[in-house]
XYZ file of C-alpha atoms in Angstrom:
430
model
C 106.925 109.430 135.113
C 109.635 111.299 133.442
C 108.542 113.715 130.816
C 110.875 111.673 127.949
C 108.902 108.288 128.838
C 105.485 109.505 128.817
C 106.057 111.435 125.482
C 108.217 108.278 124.009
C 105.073 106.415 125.229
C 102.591 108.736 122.903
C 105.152 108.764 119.805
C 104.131 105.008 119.721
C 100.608 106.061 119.486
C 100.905 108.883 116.701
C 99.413 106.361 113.938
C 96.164 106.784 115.944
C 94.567 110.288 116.024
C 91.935 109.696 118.248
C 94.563 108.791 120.594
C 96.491 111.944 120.918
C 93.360 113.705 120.381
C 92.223 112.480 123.636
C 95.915 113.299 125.706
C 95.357 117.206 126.186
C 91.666 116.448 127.573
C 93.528 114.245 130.695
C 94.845 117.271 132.865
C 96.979 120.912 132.262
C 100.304 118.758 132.470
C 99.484 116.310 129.751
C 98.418 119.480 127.550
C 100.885 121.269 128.054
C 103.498 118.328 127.096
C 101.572 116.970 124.396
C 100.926 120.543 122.611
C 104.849 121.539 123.171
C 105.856 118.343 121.547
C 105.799 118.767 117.575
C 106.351 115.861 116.560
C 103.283 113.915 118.136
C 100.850 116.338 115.484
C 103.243 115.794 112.444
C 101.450 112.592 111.111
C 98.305 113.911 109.409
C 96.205 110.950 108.612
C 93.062 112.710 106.466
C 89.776 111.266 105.548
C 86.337 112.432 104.179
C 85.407 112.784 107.869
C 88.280 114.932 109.423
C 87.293 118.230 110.967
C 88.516 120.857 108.980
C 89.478 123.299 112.275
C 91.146 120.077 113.925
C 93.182 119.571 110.798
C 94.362 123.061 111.347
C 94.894 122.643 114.912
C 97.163 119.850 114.719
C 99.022 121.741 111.880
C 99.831 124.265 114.206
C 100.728 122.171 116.964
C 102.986 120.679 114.451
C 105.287 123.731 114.359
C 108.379 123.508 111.926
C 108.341 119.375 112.203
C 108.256 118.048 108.527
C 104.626 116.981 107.702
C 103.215 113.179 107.184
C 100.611 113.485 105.195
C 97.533 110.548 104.296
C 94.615 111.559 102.682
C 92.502 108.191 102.497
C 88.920 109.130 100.549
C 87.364 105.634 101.002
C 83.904 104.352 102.959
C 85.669 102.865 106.259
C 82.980 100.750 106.967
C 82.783 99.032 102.963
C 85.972 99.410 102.166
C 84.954 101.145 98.639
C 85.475 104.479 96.695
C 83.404 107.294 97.724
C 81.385 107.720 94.401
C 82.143 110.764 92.071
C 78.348 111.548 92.934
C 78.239 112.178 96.619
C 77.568 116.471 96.844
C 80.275 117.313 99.345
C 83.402 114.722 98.588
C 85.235 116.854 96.154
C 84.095 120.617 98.298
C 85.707 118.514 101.116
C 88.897 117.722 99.036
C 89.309 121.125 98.015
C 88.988 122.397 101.458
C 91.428 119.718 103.051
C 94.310 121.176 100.308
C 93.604 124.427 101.071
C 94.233 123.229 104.814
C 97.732 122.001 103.651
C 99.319 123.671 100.918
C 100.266 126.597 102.775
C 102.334 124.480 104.544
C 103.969 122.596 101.721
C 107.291 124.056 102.240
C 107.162 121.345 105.338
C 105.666 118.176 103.303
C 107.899 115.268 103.468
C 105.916 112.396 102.937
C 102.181 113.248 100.615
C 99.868 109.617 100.378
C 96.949 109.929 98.476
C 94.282 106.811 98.482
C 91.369 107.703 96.397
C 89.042 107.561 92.996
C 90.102 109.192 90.293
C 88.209 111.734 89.940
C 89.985 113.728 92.390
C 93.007 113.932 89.846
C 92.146 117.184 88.724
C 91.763 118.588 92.100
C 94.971 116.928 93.063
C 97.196 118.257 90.076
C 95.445 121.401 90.773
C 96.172 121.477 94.379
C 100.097 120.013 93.879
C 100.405 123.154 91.232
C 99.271 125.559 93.585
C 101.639 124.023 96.363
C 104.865 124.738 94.500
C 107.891 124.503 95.556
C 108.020 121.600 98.012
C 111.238 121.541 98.898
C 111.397 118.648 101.294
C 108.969 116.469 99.735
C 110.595 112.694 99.388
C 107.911 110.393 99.399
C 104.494 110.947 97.397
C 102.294 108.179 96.607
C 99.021 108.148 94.600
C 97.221 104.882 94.725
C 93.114 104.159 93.641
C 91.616 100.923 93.774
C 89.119 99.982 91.395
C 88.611 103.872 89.998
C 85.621 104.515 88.352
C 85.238 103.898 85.090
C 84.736 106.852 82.444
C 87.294 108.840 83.918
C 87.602 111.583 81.709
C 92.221 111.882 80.884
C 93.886 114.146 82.529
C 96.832 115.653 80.948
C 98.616 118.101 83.727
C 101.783 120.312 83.174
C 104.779 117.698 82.841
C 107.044 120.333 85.001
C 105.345 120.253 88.542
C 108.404 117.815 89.714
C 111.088 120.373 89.234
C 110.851 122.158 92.484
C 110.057 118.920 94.213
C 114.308 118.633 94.577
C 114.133 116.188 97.657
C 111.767 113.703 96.371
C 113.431 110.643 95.503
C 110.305 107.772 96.571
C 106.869 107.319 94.496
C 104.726 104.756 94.159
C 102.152 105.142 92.237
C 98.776 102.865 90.954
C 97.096 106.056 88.935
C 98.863 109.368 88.445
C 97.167 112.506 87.372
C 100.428 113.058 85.651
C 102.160 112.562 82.414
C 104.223 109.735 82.754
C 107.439 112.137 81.457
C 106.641 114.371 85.017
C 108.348 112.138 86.959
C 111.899 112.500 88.204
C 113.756 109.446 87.390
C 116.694 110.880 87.377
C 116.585 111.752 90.780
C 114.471 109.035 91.850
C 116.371 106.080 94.456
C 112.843 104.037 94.652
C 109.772 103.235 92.690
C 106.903 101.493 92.871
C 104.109 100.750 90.164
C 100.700 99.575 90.296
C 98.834 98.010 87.643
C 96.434 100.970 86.424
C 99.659 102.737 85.575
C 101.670 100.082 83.851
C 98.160 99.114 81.821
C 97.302 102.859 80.832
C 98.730 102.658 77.508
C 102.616 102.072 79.127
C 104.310 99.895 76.908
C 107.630 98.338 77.975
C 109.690 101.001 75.805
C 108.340 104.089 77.059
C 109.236 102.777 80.584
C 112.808 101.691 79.945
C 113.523 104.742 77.632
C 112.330 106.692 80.663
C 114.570 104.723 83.147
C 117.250 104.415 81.104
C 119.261 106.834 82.382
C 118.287 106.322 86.423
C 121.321 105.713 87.564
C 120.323 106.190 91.280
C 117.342 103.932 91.315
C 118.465 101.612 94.083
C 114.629 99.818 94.568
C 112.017 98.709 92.013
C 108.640 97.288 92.724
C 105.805 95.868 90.368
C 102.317 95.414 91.251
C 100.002 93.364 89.279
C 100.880 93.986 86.027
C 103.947 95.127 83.880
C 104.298 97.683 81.190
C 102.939 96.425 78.105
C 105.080 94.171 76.168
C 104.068 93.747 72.387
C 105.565 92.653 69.544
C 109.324 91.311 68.517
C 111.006 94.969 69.346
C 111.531 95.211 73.181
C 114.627 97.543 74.772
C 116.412 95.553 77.492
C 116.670 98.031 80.584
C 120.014 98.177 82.517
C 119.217 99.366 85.924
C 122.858 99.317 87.762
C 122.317 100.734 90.930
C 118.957 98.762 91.649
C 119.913 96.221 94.844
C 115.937 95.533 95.246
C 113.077 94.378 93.541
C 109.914 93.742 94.363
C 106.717 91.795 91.977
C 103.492 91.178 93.392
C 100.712 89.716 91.544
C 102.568 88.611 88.664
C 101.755 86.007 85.863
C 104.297 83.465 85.597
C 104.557 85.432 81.707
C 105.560 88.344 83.389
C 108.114 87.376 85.446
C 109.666 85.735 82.149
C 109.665 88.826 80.590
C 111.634 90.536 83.523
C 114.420 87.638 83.365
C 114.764 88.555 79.454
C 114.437 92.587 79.478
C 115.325 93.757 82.647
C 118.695 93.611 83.877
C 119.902 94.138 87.210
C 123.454 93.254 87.641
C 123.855 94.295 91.284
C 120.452 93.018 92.593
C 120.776 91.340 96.366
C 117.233 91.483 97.547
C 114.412 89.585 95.924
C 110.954 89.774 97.120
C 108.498 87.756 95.510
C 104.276 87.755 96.181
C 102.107 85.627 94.209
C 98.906 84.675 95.850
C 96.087 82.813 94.702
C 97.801 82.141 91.082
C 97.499 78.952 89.159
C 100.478 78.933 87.188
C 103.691 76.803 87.851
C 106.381 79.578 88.586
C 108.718 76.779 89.047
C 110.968 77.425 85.866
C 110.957 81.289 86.879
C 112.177 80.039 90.401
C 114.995 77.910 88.928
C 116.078 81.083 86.872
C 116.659 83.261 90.314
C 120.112 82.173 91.221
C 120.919 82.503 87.432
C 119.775 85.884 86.633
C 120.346 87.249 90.037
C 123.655 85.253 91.622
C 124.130 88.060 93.889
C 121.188 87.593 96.077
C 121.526 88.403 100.067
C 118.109 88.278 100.894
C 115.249 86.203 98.869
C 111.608 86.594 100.160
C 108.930 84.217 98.820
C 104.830 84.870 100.197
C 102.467 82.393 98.997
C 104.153 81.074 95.556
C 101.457 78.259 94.531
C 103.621 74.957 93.157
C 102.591 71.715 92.025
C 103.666 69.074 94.571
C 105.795 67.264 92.084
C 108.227 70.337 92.478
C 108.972 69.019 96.228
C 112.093 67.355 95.526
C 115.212 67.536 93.695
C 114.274 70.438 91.563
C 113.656 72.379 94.959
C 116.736 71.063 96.407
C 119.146 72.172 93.668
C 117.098 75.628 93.181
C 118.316 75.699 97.320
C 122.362 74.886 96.592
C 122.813 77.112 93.982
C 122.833 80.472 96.689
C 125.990 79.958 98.157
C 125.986 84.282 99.624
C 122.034 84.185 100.910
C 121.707 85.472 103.843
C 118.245 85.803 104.555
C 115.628 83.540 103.433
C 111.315 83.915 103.800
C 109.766 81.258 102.522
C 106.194 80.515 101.883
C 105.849 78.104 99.352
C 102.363 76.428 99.055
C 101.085 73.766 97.326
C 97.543 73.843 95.003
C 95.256 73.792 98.248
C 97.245 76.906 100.368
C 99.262 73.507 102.828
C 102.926 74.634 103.197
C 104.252 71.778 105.289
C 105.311 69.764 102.139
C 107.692 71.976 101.596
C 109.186 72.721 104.755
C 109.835 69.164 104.782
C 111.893 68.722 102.020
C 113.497 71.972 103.020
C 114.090 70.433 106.649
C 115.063 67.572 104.955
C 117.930 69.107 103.688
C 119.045 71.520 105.806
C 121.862 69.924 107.717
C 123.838 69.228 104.320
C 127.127 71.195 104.271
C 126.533 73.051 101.045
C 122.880 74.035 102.004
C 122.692 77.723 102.383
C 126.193 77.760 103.635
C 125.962 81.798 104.653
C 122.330 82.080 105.924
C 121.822 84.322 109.208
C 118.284 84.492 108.974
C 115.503 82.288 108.197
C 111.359 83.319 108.040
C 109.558 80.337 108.553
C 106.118 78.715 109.369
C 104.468 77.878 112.424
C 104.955 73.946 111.911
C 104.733 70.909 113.946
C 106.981 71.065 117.498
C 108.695 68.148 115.148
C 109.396 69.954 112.101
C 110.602 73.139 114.543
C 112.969 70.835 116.629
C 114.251 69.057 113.783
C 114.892 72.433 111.764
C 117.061 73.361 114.594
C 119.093 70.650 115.266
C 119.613 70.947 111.433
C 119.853 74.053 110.854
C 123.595 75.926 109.381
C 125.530 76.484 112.595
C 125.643 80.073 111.186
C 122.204 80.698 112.031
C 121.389 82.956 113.843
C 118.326 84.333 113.584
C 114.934 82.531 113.079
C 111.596 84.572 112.798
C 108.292 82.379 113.362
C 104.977 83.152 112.250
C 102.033 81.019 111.900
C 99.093 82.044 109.146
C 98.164 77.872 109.496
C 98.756 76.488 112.750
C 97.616 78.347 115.997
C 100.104 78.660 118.623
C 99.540 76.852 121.787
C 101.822 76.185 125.468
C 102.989 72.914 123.894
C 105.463 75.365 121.539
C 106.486 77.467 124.275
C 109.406 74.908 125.454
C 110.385 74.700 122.136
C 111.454 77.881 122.232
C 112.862 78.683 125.361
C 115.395 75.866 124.755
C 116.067 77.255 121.513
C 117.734 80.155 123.274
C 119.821 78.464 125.342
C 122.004 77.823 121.864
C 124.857 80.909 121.832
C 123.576 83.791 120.675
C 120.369 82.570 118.392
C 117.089 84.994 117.954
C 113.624 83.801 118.270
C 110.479 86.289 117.224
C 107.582 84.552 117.159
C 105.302 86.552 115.067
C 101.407 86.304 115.111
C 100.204 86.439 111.674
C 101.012 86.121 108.198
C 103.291 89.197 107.741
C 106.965 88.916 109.175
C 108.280 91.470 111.592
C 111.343 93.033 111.052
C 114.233 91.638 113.737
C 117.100 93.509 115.798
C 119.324 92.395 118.214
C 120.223 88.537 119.196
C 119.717 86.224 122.234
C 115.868 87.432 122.677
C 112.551 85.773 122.695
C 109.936 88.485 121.028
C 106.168 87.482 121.152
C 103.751 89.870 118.596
């Protein structure tokens, strides 16, 4: 096997370390290759269990290849925090940075998934690091940190020889909220023990006010605090995505009044398990955002009584969408009330004139068949996943035929989450 295949063949194994730790143990050859290949030992995925000498190893091995870096501090097997009390967690931490900051000239991407308490050893270790010139990406994200955290209140300058970084999200930072870049800054993503740690709406938008290269924007669970009469409406111009997760039908409300984003063309909207109506902030979309290109919708809970006309005109007012992933459900988690209507309407001429793509459900061989005969001639591309309906050999004609129209793309995904899609004409299975 050529030496390019077998080390292409590896690259798509680099998010599991036991798997190239096991490749120089085969034979000399496969040693040789895999050790002389930096970019196989560039992806440093770091837990409370990783060897401190193999760390180093595959450091080495990494040569002058920009660095990957995830430090995850959390019980595998629970899924939970490793608690402040355990004897060795934060020795282990400190020993881990050690490991890596003489390399941070070569950081490009620096994940950290942990409690709290390790924010002093992190702004610590991120000092010491200085500069890190290529760093782009850093993300800090706890879940469920423990409470009685004592504050932390770091130096406010450690961004300034951080010159590449221009992506953070963030769900805790061990950092003044004034450390951060904006300026610089193209994406950014916030979690909600940020946005409820004493943010309020102003601070944020006086500190975004003058992003002018924020081009992405993400929300996750909760938005800055918003009290009072006296809120600054934010202006983002060069933001083309945004991104709200977990929202309360109130908070979306408040991002059609005080955030404005005049250029916005991708919307991506997930609300689980919620038990408001978000209909009236779904009718406000094409208002507030008329240039939308791409609208993604994952698990939006309506009340059955919005199947109908109200869903039908929300549908006809995006005359430029080009992509569309739906996943409307109704109270009980069924989705095939909606596809209906949706189905229902799909042939009229007016109906998502421009759509190329479409992210739908694993539905009846009915619903599928009728949805393409029906579907915008323009169509092209049609991505299939089924969180509700298991796939069987009955849906497999279904979709061979389906090819046999020009130039139309298939993916059938397995699963809830929808694959991203590239070229035409081609039947993927996941």
């Amino acid at each position: 096997m050529p030496v390019e295949v077998l080390t292409e063949i590896w690259a798509h194994n680099k998010s599991h370390p036991s798997v190239l730790g096991r490749i120089p143990q085969v034979c000399r050859t496969w040693k040789d290759l895999a050790t002389d290949t930096p970019t196989l030992w560039a992806n440093l995925y770091i837990t409370e269990s990783t060897d401190i000498p193999l760390l180093r190893t595959w450091i080495k091995r990494s040569k002058e290849t920009d660095l990957n870096i995830s430090i995850n501090f959390r019980e595998a097997a629970y899924g939970r925090w490793l608690s402040q009390d355990a004897p060795n967690h934060s020795q282990k931490f400190v020993a881990i940075m050690d490991s890596l900051c003489p390399f941070s000239a070569r950081w490009y991407r620096f994940e950290v998934f942990g409690p709290d308490y390790l924010a002093v050893l992190l702004r610590t270790a991120l000092v010491s690091a200085l500069p890190i010139p290529r760093l782009a990406f850093l993300s800090i994200i706890p879940d469920e940190p423990p409470s009685g955290t004592p504050a932390v209140v770091p130096t406010n300058t450690i961004f300034q020889n951080c010159p590449a970084l221009f992506d953070i999200e963030i769900s805790s930072y061990p950092l003044p909220w004034d450390a951060f870049p904006f300026q610089s800054l193209t994406a950014l993503t916030l979690g909600p023990t940020v946005v409820q740690n004493s943010l309020t709406w102003n601070t944020f938008a006086q500190a975004l006010e003058d992003s002018r290269n924020l081009q992405s924007i993400g929300f996750t669970g909760a938005l800055p605090s918003i009290r009072g009469h006296d809120h600054l409406a934010l202006t983002l111009p060069a933001v083309s995505s945004l991104s709200l997760a977990l929202l309360r039908a109130s908070d979306l409300q408040h991002i059609s009044s005080y955030l404005l984003l005049p250029q916005l063309t991708s919307l991506a909207l997930s609300l689980p398990h919620q038990e408001d109506d978000f209909l009236p902030f779904l009718q406000q979309i094409p208002l507030h955002f008329p240039h939308l290109l791409s609208l993604e919708i994952d698990e939006v809970r309506l009340h059955e009584e919005a199947v109908g006309d109200s869903l039908h005109s929300f549908f006809l007012q995006f005359s430029v969408l080009t992509h569309l992933s739906l996943d409307l459900r109704d109270k009980e988690g069924n989705t095939q009330l909606f596809w209906r209507s949706l189905i229902h309407h799909a042939h009229e001429q007016h109906f998502l004139p421009a759509l190329k793509k479409i992210d739908v459900p694993l539905l009846s061989i009915q619903d599928l068949l009728e949805l393409r005969q029906q579907a915008n001639r323009h169509l092209l591309t049609i991505v299939v996943y089924h969180p509700d309906y298991p796939l069987t050999f009955d849906h497999l004609p279904v979709f061979t035929t389906w090819l046999v129209d020009n130039t139309r793309s298939l993916v059938l995904h397995r699963g809830p989450k929808r694959p991203s899609v590239r070229g035409s004409g081609v039947l993927h299975i996941h």
